[in-house]
Amino acid sequence: MSTSPSILLLSGSLRTGSSNESVLRTAQAVAPAHVRTVLYAGLAALPHFNPDDDIDPLPAPVAELRAAIDAATAILICAPEYAGTLPGSFKNLLDWTVGGTEICDKPVAWVNAAAAGRGRGAEATLRTVMGYTGADIVESACVSVPVDRGTVGADGIITDEGVREQLGAVLGRLLAPR
Ligand SMILES: Cc1cc2nc3c(=O)[nH]c(=O)nc-3n(C[C@H](O)[C@H](O)[C@H](O)COP(=O)(O)O)c2cc1C
Protein backbone atom coordinates (compact mmCIF):
# COMPACT_ATOMS: atom_id res chain seq x y z
CA MET A 1 0.00 0.00 0.00
CA SER A 2 1.27 3.50 -0.89
CA THR A 3 2.29 5.72 2.01
CA SER A 4 2.43 8.85 -0.16
CA PRO A 5 0.21 11.64 1.14
CA SER A 6 -2.80 12.45 -0.98
CA ILE A 7 -4.97 15.55 -1.15
CA LEU A 8 -8.58 15.52 -2.30
CA LEU A 9 -9.41 18.77 -4.11
CA LEU A 10 -13.05 19.86 -3.87
CA SER A 11 -14.29 22.68 -6.09
CA GLY A 12 -17.53 24.38 -5.17
CA SER A 13 -18.22 25.59 -8.71
CA LEU A 14 -19.85 23.74 -11.59
CA ARG A 15 -19.08 26.55 -14.03
CA THR A 16 -17.00 25.85 -17.12
CA GLY A 17 -13.82 27.87 -16.76
CA SER A 18 -14.32 28.21 -13.00
CA SER A 19 -11.67 30.29 -11.24
CA ASN A 20 -12.09 28.14 -8.12
CA GLU A 21 -11.36 25.03 -10.14
CA SER A 22 -8.35 26.81 -11.67
CA VAL A 23 -6.95 27.28 -8.16
CA LEU A 24 -7.23 23.55 -7.56
CA ARG A 25 -5.80 22.67 -10.99
CA THR A 26 -2.88 24.96 -10.19
CA ALA A 27 -2.42 23.31 -6.80
CA GLN A 28 -2.18 20.02 -8.68
CA ALA A 29 0.40 21.51 -11.03
CA VAL A 30 2.64 22.77 -8.22
CA ALA A 31 2.25 19.79 -5.88
CA PRO A 32 5.52 18.01 -5.10
CA ALA A 33 6.01 14.74 -6.98
CA HIS A 34 5.48 12.64 -3.85
CA VAL A 35 2.05 14.19 -3.15
CA ARG A 36 -0.90 12.64 -4.98
CA THR A 37 -3.71 15.05 -5.80
CA VAL A 38 -7.22 14.05 -6.82
CA LEU A 39 -9.59 16.62 -8.29
CA TYR A 40 -13.11 15.48 -7.39
CA ALA A 41 -15.37 15.54 -10.46
CA GLY A 42 -18.63 14.19 -9.08
CA LEU A 43 -20.35 17.33 -7.78
CA ALA A 44 -23.00 17.49 -10.52
CA ALA A 45 -23.86 13.80 -10.14
CA LEU A 46 -24.70 13.92 -6.43
CA PRO A 47 -28.39 13.49 -5.64
CA HIS A 48 -30.16 16.05 -3.49
CA PHE A 49 -29.43 15.25 0.11
CA ASN A 50 -32.20 13.30 1.79
CA PRO A 51 -31.68 11.74 5.22
CA ASP A 52 -33.88 8.83 4.11
CA ASP A 53 -31.17 7.93 1.58
CA ASP A 54 -28.27 8.34 4.01
CA ILE A 55 -28.26 4.61 4.73
CA ASP A 56 -26.53 1.55 3.31
CA PRO A 57 -26.41 1.02 0.43
CA LEU A 58 -25.69 4.68 -0.22
CA PRO A 59 -26.46 6.15 -3.64
CA ALA A 60 -23.41 5.31 -5.80
CA PRO A 61 -22.19 8.93 -6.24
CA VAL A 62 -22.36 9.43 -2.46
CA ALA A 63 -20.46 6.20 -1.78
CA GLU A 64 -17.81 7.35 -4.27
CA LEU A 65 -17.55 10.76 -2.58
CA ARG A 66 -17.15 9.23 0.86
CA ALA A 67 -14.59 6.72 -0.43
CA ALA A 68 -12.59 9.56 -2.01
CA ILE A 69 -12.66 11.46 1.29
CA ASP A 70 -11.69 8.35 3.24
CA ALA A 71 -8.73 7.67 0.93
CA ALA A 72 -7.34 11.20 1.23
CA THR A 73 -4.74 12.33 3.73
CA ALA A 74 -6.17 15.86 3.60
CA ILE A 75 -8.77 17.94 1.78
CA LEU A 76 -8.43 21.30 0.05
CA ILE A 77 -11.62 23.20 -0.81
CA CYS A 78 -12.07 26.15 -3.15
CA ALA A 79 -15.65 27.38 -3.43
CA PRO A 80 -17.22 30.60 -4.67
CA GLU A 81 -19.73 32.68 -2.76
CA TYR A 82 -23.30 32.82 -4.04
CA ALA A 83 -25.71 35.22 -2.36
CA GLY A 84 -23.55 35.55 0.72
CA THR A 85 -22.96 31.84 1.32
CA LEU A 86 -21.85 28.62 -0.39
CA PRO A 87 -23.40 27.52 -3.69
CA GLY A 88 -26.33 25.20 -2.97
CA SER A 89 -24.74 22.36 -4.94
CA PHE A 90 -21.63 22.46 -2.77
CA LYS A 91 -23.61 22.73 0.48
CA ASN A 92 -25.43 19.64 -0.78
CA LEU A 93 -22.08 17.85 -1.08
CA LEU A 94 -21.17 18.88 2.44
CA ASP A 95 -24.54 17.72 3.76
CA TRP A 96 -23.76 14.24 2.39
CA THR A 97 -20.54 14.21 4.45
CA VAL A 98 -22.10 15.09 7.80
CA GLY A 99 -23.64 11.64 8.34
CA GLY A 100 -20.34 9.88 7.58
CA THR A 101 -17.22 9.75 9.71
CA GLU A 102 -14.70 10.11 6.88
CA ILE A 103 -13.89 13.79 7.43
CA CYS A 104 -13.64 13.53 11.21
CA ASP A 105 -10.11 14.56 12.34
CA LYS A 106 -8.97 14.90 8.68
CA PRO A 107 -6.89 18.03 7.90
CA VAL A 108 -9.04 20.41 5.84
CA ALA A 109 -8.34 23.89 4.47
CA TRP A 110 -9.91 26.22 1.96
CA VAL A 111 -8.66 28.87 -0.42
CA ASN A 112 -10.80 31.95 -1.00
CA ALA A 113 -10.29 32.84 -4.68
CA ALA A 114 -12.56 35.91 -4.60
CA ALA A 115 -11.32 39.48 -4.87
CA ALA A 116 -9.90 41.01 -1.67
CA GLY A 117 -12.59 41.41 0.99
CA ARG A 118 -15.11 39.22 -0.89
CA GLY A 119 -16.23 35.67 -0.24
CA ARG A 120 -16.30 35.96 3.54
CA GLY A 121 -19.85 34.59 3.76
CA ALA A 122 -18.84 31.42 1.94
CA GLU A 123 -15.85 31.03 4.25
CA ALA A 124 -18.03 31.50 7.34
CA THR A 125 -20.45 28.83 6.12
CA LEU A 126 -17.58 26.44 5.40
CA ARG A 127 -16.26 26.94 8.90
CA THR A 128 -19.69 26.28 10.41
CA VAL A 129 -20.34 23.12 8.40
CA MET A 130 -16.83 21.78 8.92
CA GLY A 131 -17.42 22.16 12.63
CA TYR A 132 -20.28 19.68 12.32
CA THR A 133 -18.12 17.17 10.42
CA GLY A 134 -15.37 17.24 13.04
CA ALA A 135 -12.76 18.16 10.42
CA ASP A 136 -9.35 19.28 11.63
CA ILE A 137 -9.28 22.80 10.16
CA VAL A 138 -5.70 23.80 9.31
CA GLU A 139 -5.95 27.53 9.91
CA SER A 140 -2.51 28.35 8.51
CA ALA A 141 -3.53 26.80 5.18
CA CYS A 142 -6.82 28.72 4.90
CA VAL A 143 -5.81 31.70 2.81
CA SER A 144 -7.15 34.26 0.40
CA VAL A 145 -5.65 34.01 -3.09
CA PRO A 146 -7.57 36.36 -5.39
CA VAL A 147 -7.61 35.01 -8.93
CA ASP A 148 -7.19 37.32 -11.90
CA ARG A 149 -8.95 35.44 -14.69
CA GLY A 150 -6.47 36.92 -17.14
CA THR A 151 -3.74 34.78 -15.59
CA VAL A 152 -5.58 31.50 -16.17
CA GLY A 153 -4.20 29.61 -19.16
CA ALA A 154 -6.21 27.59 -21.69
CA ASP A 155 -5.41 24.50 -19.61
CA GLY A 156 -7.13 26.07 -16.59
CA ILE A 157 -3.86 26.54 -14.74
CA ILE A 158 -2.82 29.90 -13.26
CA THR A 159 0.45 31.25 -14.61
CA ASP A 160 1.06 33.95 -11.95
CA GLU A 161 4.21 32.92 -10.05
CA GLY A 162 3.10 34.57 -6.80
CA VAL A 163 -0.17 32.63 -6.81
CA ARG A 164 1.63 29.39 -7.60
CA GLU A 165 4.01 29.96 -4.69
CA GLN A 166 1.11 30.68 -2.35
CA LEU A 167 -0.66 27.48 -3.40
CA GLY A 168 2.50 25.45 -2.95
CA ALA A 169 2.79 26.83 0.58
CA VAL A 170 -0.86 25.94 1.25
CA LEU A 171 -0.20 22.30 0.31
CA GLY A 172 2.86 22.22 2.54
CA ARG A 173 0.95 23.60 5.54
CA LEU A 174 -1.99 21.27 4.92
CA LEU A 175 0.24 18.21 5.10
CA ALA A 176 2.71 19.41 7.75
CA PRO A 177 2.78 17.35 10.95
CA ARG A 178 1.12 19.28 13.79
C1 LIG B 1 -25.84 33.64 -8.43
C2 LIG B 1 -24.55 34.29 -8.02
C3 LIG B 1 -24.44 34.89 -6.80
C4 LIG B 1 -23.24 35.48 -6.40
N1 LIG B 1 -23.14 36.03 -5.16
C5 LIG B 1 -21.96 36.53 -4.74
C6 LIG B 1 -21.82 37.04 -3.41
O1 LIG B 1 -22.73 37.02 -2.61
N2 LIG B 1 -20.61 37.54 -3.04
C7 LIG B 1 -19.54 37.56 -3.91
O2 LIG B 1 -18.48 38.01 -3.52
N3 LIG B 1 -19.65 37.09 -5.17
C8 LIG B 1 -20.83 36.57 -5.60
N4 LIG B 1 -20.95 36.06 -6.87
C9 LIG B 1 -19.77 36.05 -7.75
C10 LIG B 1 -19.07 34.68 -7.74
O3 LIG B 1 -18.70 34.29 -6.45
C11 LIG B 1 -17.86 34.78 -8.64
O4 LIG B 1 -18.33 34.99 -9.96
C12 LIG B 1 -16.96 33.59 -8.59
O5 LIG B 1 -15.79 33.86 -9.29
C13 LIG B 1 -17.51 32.39 -9.24
O6 LIG B 1 -16.56 31.35 -9.10
P1 LIG B 1 -16.16 30.43 -10.32
O7 LIG B 1 -15.39 31.27 -11.29
O8 LIG B 1 -15.29 29.37 -9.70
O9 LIG B 1 -17.41 29.85 -10.90
C14 LIG B 1 -22.13 35.48 -7.29
C15 LIG B 1 -22.26 34.88 -8.55
C16 LIG B 1 -23.45 34.28 -8.92
C17 LIG B 1 -23.54 33.59 -10.27
XYZ file of N, CA and C and ligand atoms in Angstrom:
565
model
N 0.834 -1.201 0.000
C 0.000 0.000 0.000
C 0.877 1.263 0.000
N 0.480 2.273 -0.795
C 1.267 3.499 -0.893
C 1.178 4.301 0.403
N 2.307 4.866 0.819
C 2.294 5.717 2.009
C 2.395 7.189 1.614
N 2.353 7.466 0.300
C 2.429 8.850 -0.155
C 1.194 9.603 0.312
N 1.389 10.859 0.757
C 0.211 11.639 1.135
C -0.633 11.974 -0.089
N -1.922 12.083 0.133
C -2.802 12.454 -0.978
C -3.745 13.560 -0.523
N -4.065 14.440 -1.458
C -4.973 15.553 -1.149
C -6.163 15.490 -2.093
N -7.355 15.458 -1.511
C -8.580 15.519 -2.301
C -8.932 16.987 -2.496
N -9.125 17.371 -3.753
C -9.411 18.768 -4.107
C -10.891 18.887 -4.446
N -11.605 19.710 -3.682
C -13.054 19.862 -3.871
C -13.359 21.274 -4.353
N -13.871 21.370 -5.584
C -14.288 22.676 -6.095
C -15.774 22.863 -5.822
N -16.127 24.083 -5.443
C -17.528 24.385 -5.174
C -18.253 24.961 -6.365
N -17.597 24.991 -7.522
C -18.219 25.592 -8.707
C -18.415 24.553 -9.799
N -19.571 24.610 -10.441
C -19.851 23.736 -11.587
C -19.568 24.454 -12.903
N -19.193 25.715 -12.824
C -19.080 26.548 -14.027
C -17.875 26.139 -14.890
N -18.109 26.065 -16.190
C -16.996 25.846 -17.119
C -16.052 27.046 -17.025
N -14.780 26.780 -16.882
C -13.816 27.872 -16.763
C -13.794 28.482 -15.369
N -14.250 27.733 -14.392
C -14.317 28.210 -12.999
C -12.952 28.655 -12.472
N -12.928 29.828 -11.835
C -11.666 30.286 -11.243
C -11.333 29.466 -9.989
N -12.352 28.992 -9.289
C -12.085 28.140 -8.118
C -11.453 26.817 -8.547
N -11.974 26.261 -9.635
C -11.363 25.029 -10.138
C -9.942 25.304 -10.631
N -9.707 26.498 -11.184
C -8.352 26.809 -11.674
C -7.362 26.856 -10.506
N -7.825 27.303 -9.351
C -6.950 27.283 -8.163
C -6.544 25.845 -7.846
N -7.522 24.955 -7.906
C -7.234 23.554 -7.558
C -6.381 22.885 -8.642
N -6.636 23.218 -9.902
C -5.796 22.670 -10.985
C -4.356 23.167 -10.831
N -4.223 24.404 -10.391
C -2.878 24.959 -10.192
C -2.197 24.293 -8.993
N -2.982 24.040 -7.956
C -2.421 23.313 -6.803
C -1.910 21.949 -7.250
N -2.650 21.307 -8.150
C -2.184 20.015 -8.685
C -0.861 20.196 -9.428
N -0.793 21.279 -10.194
C 0.399 21.512 -11.030
C 1.642 21.792 -10.196
N 1.462 22.404 -9.029
C 2.635 22.775 -8.215
C 2.916 21.765 -7.100
N 2.057 20.768 -6.962
C 2.253 19.794 -5.877
C 3.567 19.040 -6.071
N 4.287 18.793 -4.971
C 5.518 18.010 -5.095
C 5.214 16.622 -5.652
N 6.214 16.016 -6.284
C 6.005 14.739 -6.976
C 5.490 13.642 -6.036
N 5.873 13.723 -4.759
C 5.481 12.640 -3.853
C 4.055 12.815 -3.306
N 3.421 13.932 -3.639
C 2.047 14.189 -3.149
C 1.063 13.886 -4.275
N 0.136 12.981 -3.987
C -0.900 12.643 -4.976
C -2.061 13.615 -4.798
N -2.554 14.162 -5.886
C -3.709 15.055 -5.798
C -4.837 14.484 -6.648
N -6.043 14.577 -6.112
C -7.215 14.049 -6.819
C -8.255 15.159 -6.884
N -8.569 15.586 -8.110
C -9.594 16.624 -8.291
C -10.950 15.936 -8.412
N -11.798 16.141 -7.413
C -13.113 15.484 -7.394
C -13.962 16.028 -8.537
N -14.606 15.124 -9.273
C -15.369 15.545 -10.462
C -16.839 15.119 -10.377
N -17.291 14.757 -9.171
C -18.631 14.189 -9.077
C -19.710 15.119 -8.558
N -19.392 16.417 -8.432
C -20.348 17.335 -7.780
C -21.721 17.322 -8.464
N -21.719 17.384 -9.794
C -22.997 17.489 -10.523
C -23.820 16.204 -10.438
N -23.156 15.087 -10.139
C -23.858 13.798 -10.139
C -24.468 13.455 -8.780
N -24.165 14.252 -7.761
C -24.700 13.922 -6.431
C -26.212 14.156 -6.392
N -26.957 13.246 -5.806
C -28.394 13.491 -5.639
C -28.627 14.556 -4.578
N -29.807 15.125 -4.580
C -30.162 16.051 -3.491
C -30.104 15.291 -2.174
N -29.534 15.942 -1.178
C -29.427 15.253 0.110
C -30.808 14.966 0.677
N -30.973 13.711 1.118
C -32.201 13.298 1.786
C -31.800 12.317 2.882
N -32.074 12.641 4.139
C -31.676 11.738 5.224
C -32.198 10.323 5.032
N -33.331 10.183 4.357
C -33.876 8.834 4.109
C -32.911 7.980 3.288
N -32.093 8.659 2.466
C -31.166 7.926 1.581
C -29.773 7.805 2.184
N -29.590 8.365 3.377
C -28.265 8.341 4.012
C -28.115 7.051 4.821
N -28.334 5.941 4.126
C -28.262 4.610 4.734
C -27.600 3.677 3.729
N -27.120 2.539 4.230
C -26.533 1.545 3.311
C -27.620 0.795 2.564
N -27.488 0.525 1.284
C -26.412 1.018 0.433
C -26.646 2.476 0.037
N -25.596 3.269 0.164
C -25.688 4.682 -0.216
C -25.858 4.806 -1.730
N -26.470 5.893 -2.204
C -26.456 6.151 -3.644
C -25.004 6.115 -4.143
N -24.787 5.532 -5.313
C -23.408 5.312 -5.801
C -22.550 6.583 -5.786
N -23.056 7.732 -6.254
C -22.190 8.931 -6.240
C -21.795 9.342 -4.816
N -22.666 9.075 -3.856
C -22.356 9.429 -2.464
C -21.304 8.463 -1.916
N -21.462 7.192 -2.224
C -20.464 6.203 -1.777
C -19.103 6.551 -2.365
N -19.090 6.986 -3.625
C -17.813 7.354 -4.273
C -17.202 8.581 -3.606
N -18.045 9.560 -3.276
C -17.554 10.758 -2.580
C -16.937 10.375 -1.245
N -17.664 9.587 -0.467
C -17.152 9.226 0.864
C -15.878 8.390 0.769
N -15.807 7.527 -0.256
C -14.590 6.718 -0.428
C -13.406 7.624 -0.787
N -13.666 8.634 -1.614
C -12.591 9.559 -2.007
C -12.108 10.344 -0.783
N -13.036 10.740 0.066
C -12.656 11.462 1.291
C -11.853 10.538 2.205
N -12.342 9.317 2.343
C -11.687 8.355 3.236
C -10.255 8.078 2.782
N -10.059 8.022 1.469
C -8.735 7.670 0.930
C -7.736 8.815 1.026
N -8.224 10.031 1.252
C -7.338 11.202 1.226
C -6.673 11.434 2.581
N -5.436 11.914 2.514
C -4.745 12.332 3.734
C -5.322 13.658 4.222
N -5.675 14.521 3.269
C -6.169 15.862 3.605
C -7.080 16.343 2.476
N -7.814 17.408 2.764
C -8.769 17.944 1.782
C -8.526 19.439 1.613
N -8.517 19.877 0.350
C -8.430 21.304 0.053
C -9.684 21.709 -0.729
N -10.366 22.736 -0.222
C -11.623 23.197 -0.810
C -11.412 24.577 -1.429
N -12.045 24.806 -2.567
C -12.067 26.149 -3.147
C -13.467 26.362 -3.708
N -14.233 27.214 -3.068
C -15.647 27.382 -3.427
C -15.983 28.859 -3.564
N -16.805 29.198 -4.546
C -17.222 30.600 -4.674
C -18.299 30.945 -3.657
N -18.598 32.216 -3.599
C -19.727 32.675 -2.764
C -20.892 33.006 -3.686
N -22.060 32.471 -3.351
C -23.301 32.823 -4.040
C -24.254 33.391 -2.998
N -24.723 34.597 -3.246
C -25.706 35.221 -2.360
C -25.293 35.137 -0.891
N -24.031 35.434 -0.655
C -23.546 35.547 0.716
C -23.201 34.246 1.403
N -23.279 33.117 0.676
C -22.961 31.842 1.319
C -22.395 30.886 0.272
N -22.355 29.591 0.587
C -21.846 28.619 -0.386
C -22.871 28.361 -1.484
N -22.443 27.975 -2.681
C -23.398 27.523 -3.691
C -24.190 26.333 -3.144
N -25.486 26.280 -3.490
C -26.335 25.198 -2.975
C -25.799 23.824 -3.325
N -25.238 23.682 -4.531
C -24.740 22.357 -4.942
C -23.588 21.903 -4.054
N -22.764 22.853 -3.613
C -21.632 22.460 -2.765
C -22.091 22.214 -1.323
N -23.047 23.002 -0.862
C -23.614 22.733 0.477
C -24.242 21.338 0.492
N -24.854 20.980 -0.655
C -25.433 19.643 -0.785
C -24.358 18.567 -0.612
N -23.192 18.795 -1.255
C -22.078 17.848 -1.084
C -21.708 17.742 0.397
N -21.583 18.894 1.031
C -21.166 18.877 2.438
C -22.216 18.180 3.310
N -23.492 18.384 2.989
C -24.542 17.716 3.764
C -24.388 16.192 3.695
N -23.960 15.687 2.525
C -23.764 14.242 2.393
C -22.598 13.746 3.241
N -21.699 14.652 3.654
C -20.543 14.205 4.446
C -20.838 14.196 5.940
N -21.870 14.915 6.353
C -22.099 15.087 7.798
C -22.460 13.760 8.463
N -23.228 12.920 7.753
C -23.645 11.638 8.335
C -22.553 10.592 8.332
N -21.446 10.832 7.606
C -20.336 9.883 7.582
C -19.275 10.287 8.592
N -18.284 9.443 8.755
C -17.216 9.748 9.713
C -15.900 10.037 8.991
N -15.954 10.066 7.656
C -14.704 10.105 6.882
C -13.919 11.398 7.083
N -14.610 12.509 7.294
C -13.886 13.790 7.434
C -13.374 14.000 8.852
N -13.970 13.296 9.791
C -13.635 13.529 11.206
C -12.121 13.438 11.429
N -11.544 14.477 12.013
C -10.115 14.562 12.341
C -9.210 14.671 11.098
N -9.802 14.786 9.908
C -8.975 14.902 8.684
C -8.566 16.366 8.486
N -7.286 16.642 8.174
C -6.886 18.028 7.903
C -7.643 18.593 6.692
N -8.253 19.756 6.896
C -9.037 20.409 5.839
C -8.673 21.894 5.829
N -8.545 22.434 4.616
C -8.338 23.885 4.474
C -9.089 24.355 3.247
N -9.268 25.652 3.143
C -9.911 26.215 1.959
C -9.164 27.468 1.505
N -9.228 27.676 0.185
C -8.660 28.875 -0.416
C -9.816 29.729 -0.911
N -9.799 30.996 -0.534
C -10.799 31.950 -1.005
C -10.228 32.646 -2.242
N -10.817 32.323 -3.415
C -10.286 32.843 -4.678
C -10.926 34.165 -5.086
N -11.834 34.668 -4.256
C -12.557 35.906 -4.598
C -11.635 37.123 -4.453
N -12.078 38.233 -5.000
C -11.325 39.484 -4.868
C -11.194 39.853 -3.386
N -10.176 40.647 -3.072
C -9.901 41.014 -1.673
C -11.165 41.515 -0.991
N -11.441 40.981 0.192
C -12.591 41.412 0.990
C -13.897 40.732 0.609
N -13.893 39.921 -0.460
C -15.112 39.221 -0.892
C -15.051 37.750 -0.442
N -16.192 37.109 -0.508
C -16.233 35.666 -0.235
C -16.234 35.283 1.226
N -16.376 36.271 2.102
C -16.298 35.961 3.544
C -17.499 35.141 4.024
N -18.653 35.357 3.373
C -19.847 34.593 3.761
C -19.678 33.110 3.455
N -19.082 32.816 2.304
C -18.836 31.421 1.943
C -17.855 30.791 2.935
N -16.825 31.546 3.286
C -15.848 31.026 4.252
C -16.501 30.749 5.605
N -17.366 31.670 6.031
C -18.026 31.499 7.337
C -18.907 30.252 7.328
N -19.608 30.030 6.202
C -20.452 28.831 6.120
C -19.598 27.568 6.137
N -18.484 27.604 5.402
C -17.584 26.443 5.401
C -17.125 26.112 6.819
N -16.751 27.148 7.535
C -16.263 26.944 8.905
C -17.355 26.322 9.780
N -18.583 26.814 9.622
C -19.695 26.278 10.414
C -19.931 24.804 10.088
N -20.023 24.502 8.789
C -20.341 23.122 8.396
C -19.198 22.187 8.778
N -17.972 22.630 8.577
C -16.831 21.783 8.917
C -16.798 21.481 10.413
N -17.311 22.410 11.190
C -17.419 22.162 12.631
C -18.311 20.956 12.914
N -19.366 20.809 12.120
C -20.278 19.676 12.320
C -19.670 18.356 11.869
N -18.731 18.419 10.915
C -18.124 17.174 10.424
C -16.973 16.712 11.316
N -16.502 17.592 12.190
C -15.365 17.241 13.037
C -14.042 17.317 12.306
N -14.016 18.019 11.170
C -12.764 18.163 10.418
C -11.727 18.895 11.260
N -10.463 18.600 10.974
C -9.347 19.283 11.630
C -8.967 20.463 10.729
N -9.515 21.638 11.019
C -9.282 22.799 10.158
C -7.852 23.309 10.346
N -7.092 23.337 9.250
C -5.701 23.798 9.306
C -5.719 25.302 8.995
N -5.755 26.078 10.067
C -5.948 27.531 9.911
C -4.864 28.175 9.053
N -3.623 27.719 9.229
C -2.512 28.355 8.506
C -2.602 28.105 6.999
N -3.391 27.114 6.610
C -3.530 26.802 5.180
C -4.793 27.410 4.579
N -5.605 28.054 5.401
C -6.821 28.720 4.895
C -6.446 30.151 4.522
N -6.317 30.400 3.253
C -5.814 31.703 2.812
C -6.679 32.280 1.698
N -6.481 33.563 1.479
C -7.148 34.259 0.397
C -6.157 34.412 -0.752
N -6.512 33.895 -1.906
C -5.655 34.005 -3.087
C -6.534 34.508 -4.239
N -6.713 35.833 -4.328
C -7.568 36.362 -5.388
C -7.067 35.940 -6.766
N -7.988 35.483 -7.596
C -7.605 35.006 -8.933
C -7.983 36.042 -9.991
N -6.984 36.459 -10.731
C -7.192 37.323 -11.899
C -7.413 36.384 -13.084
N -8.626 36.403 -13.626
C -8.952 35.436 -14.689
C -8.028 35.557 -15.894
N -7.407 36.720 -16.032
C -6.472 36.919 -17.143
C -5.203 36.103 -16.995
N -4.966 35.571 -15.808
C -3.743 34.784 -15.591
C -4.013 33.285 -15.678
N -5.246 32.925 -16.052
C -5.582 31.498 -16.174
C -5.357 31.071 -17.627
N -4.501 30.081 -17.807
C -4.203 29.608 -19.160
C -5.329 28.772 -19.741
N -5.183 28.399 -21.007
C -6.207 27.594 -21.693
C -6.378 26.233 -21.015
N -5.337 25.790 -20.319
C -5.408 24.505 -19.612
C -6.037 24.634 -18.223
N -6.493 25.858 -17.889
C -7.132 26.071 -16.588
C -6.148 26.256 -15.458
N -4.891 26.397 -15.776
C -3.857 26.538 -14.736
C -3.380 27.989 -14.690
N -3.210 28.502 -13.476
C -2.819 29.902 -13.263
C -1.313 30.045 -13.493
N -0.961 31.074 -14.252
C 0.453 31.253 -14.607
C 1.189 32.173 -13.629
N 0.453 32.966 -12.850
C 1.064 33.950 -11.946
C 1.964 33.236 -10.917
N 3.243 33.609 -10.917
C 4.212 32.917 -10.054
C 3.893 33.097 -8.571
N 3.425 34.313 -8.209
C 3.104 34.569 -6.803
C 1.979 33.668 -6.324
N 0.956 33.511 -7.159
C -0.172 32.633 -6.810
C 0.313 31.191 -6.694
N 1.131 30.770 -7.620
C 1.631 29.386 -7.598
C 2.433 29.129 -6.331
N 3.241 30.119 -5.928
C 4.012 29.961 -4.691
C 3.090 29.864 -3.485
N 2.062 30.712 -3.462
C 1.114 30.681 -2.345
C 0.428 29.319 -2.252
N 0.043 28.771 -3.410
C -0.658 27.485 -3.403
C 0.282 26.347 -2.996
N 1.523 26.451 -3.397
C 2.504 25.453 -2.955
C 2.652 25.482 -1.439
N 2.665 26.694 -0.879
C 2.786 26.834 0.578
C 1.549 26.268 1.274
N 0.378 26.479 0.681
C -0.863 25.937 1.252
C -0.773 24.409 1.360
N -0.311 23.765 0.294
C -0.202 22.298 0.313
C 0.763 21.849 1.407
N 1.875 22.567 1.513
C 2.860 22.217 2.538
C 2.281 22.323 3.940
N 1.543 23.398 4.197
C 0.955 23.598 5.536
C -0.128 22.563 5.804
N -0.889 22.232 4.760
C -1.988 21.275 4.925
C -1.466 19.900 5.333
N -0.293 19.545 4.831
C 0.241 18.207 5.098
C 1.284 18.180 6.213
N 1.644 19.364 6.723
C 2.707 19.407 7.745
C 2.237 18.716 9.014
N 3.139 17.953 9.667
C 2.776 17.345 10.946
C 2.500 18.439 11.979
N 1.464 18.250 12.791
C 1.121 19.282 13.787
C 0.936 18.634 15.151
C -25.841 33.637 -8.428
C -24.548 34.293 -8.022
C -24.438 34.885 -6.797
C -23.237 35.481 -6.403
N -23.143 36.031 -5.157
C -21.961 36.535 -4.739
C -21.820 37.039 -3.412
O -22.727 37.016 -2.611
N -20.609 37.536 -3.043
C -19.545 37.557 -3.910
O -18.477 38.012 -3.520
N -19.654 37.093 -5.169
C -20.827 36.570 -5.599
N -20.951 36.060 -6.866
C -19.768 36.053 -7.751
C -19.073 34.679 -7.739
O -18.704 34.290 -6.449
C -17.858 34.778 -8.638
O -18.326 34.987 -9.960
C -16.958 33.589 -8.593
O -15.789 33.863 -9.287
C -17.510 32.391 -9.238
O -16.564 31.354 -9.102
P -16.155 30.431 -10.318
O -15.386 31.269 -11.290
O -15.288 29.374 -9.697
O -17.412 29.852 -10.903
C -22.132 35.480 -7.286
C -22.264 34.878 -8.551
C -23.446 34.280 -8.916
C -23.538 33.593 -10.270
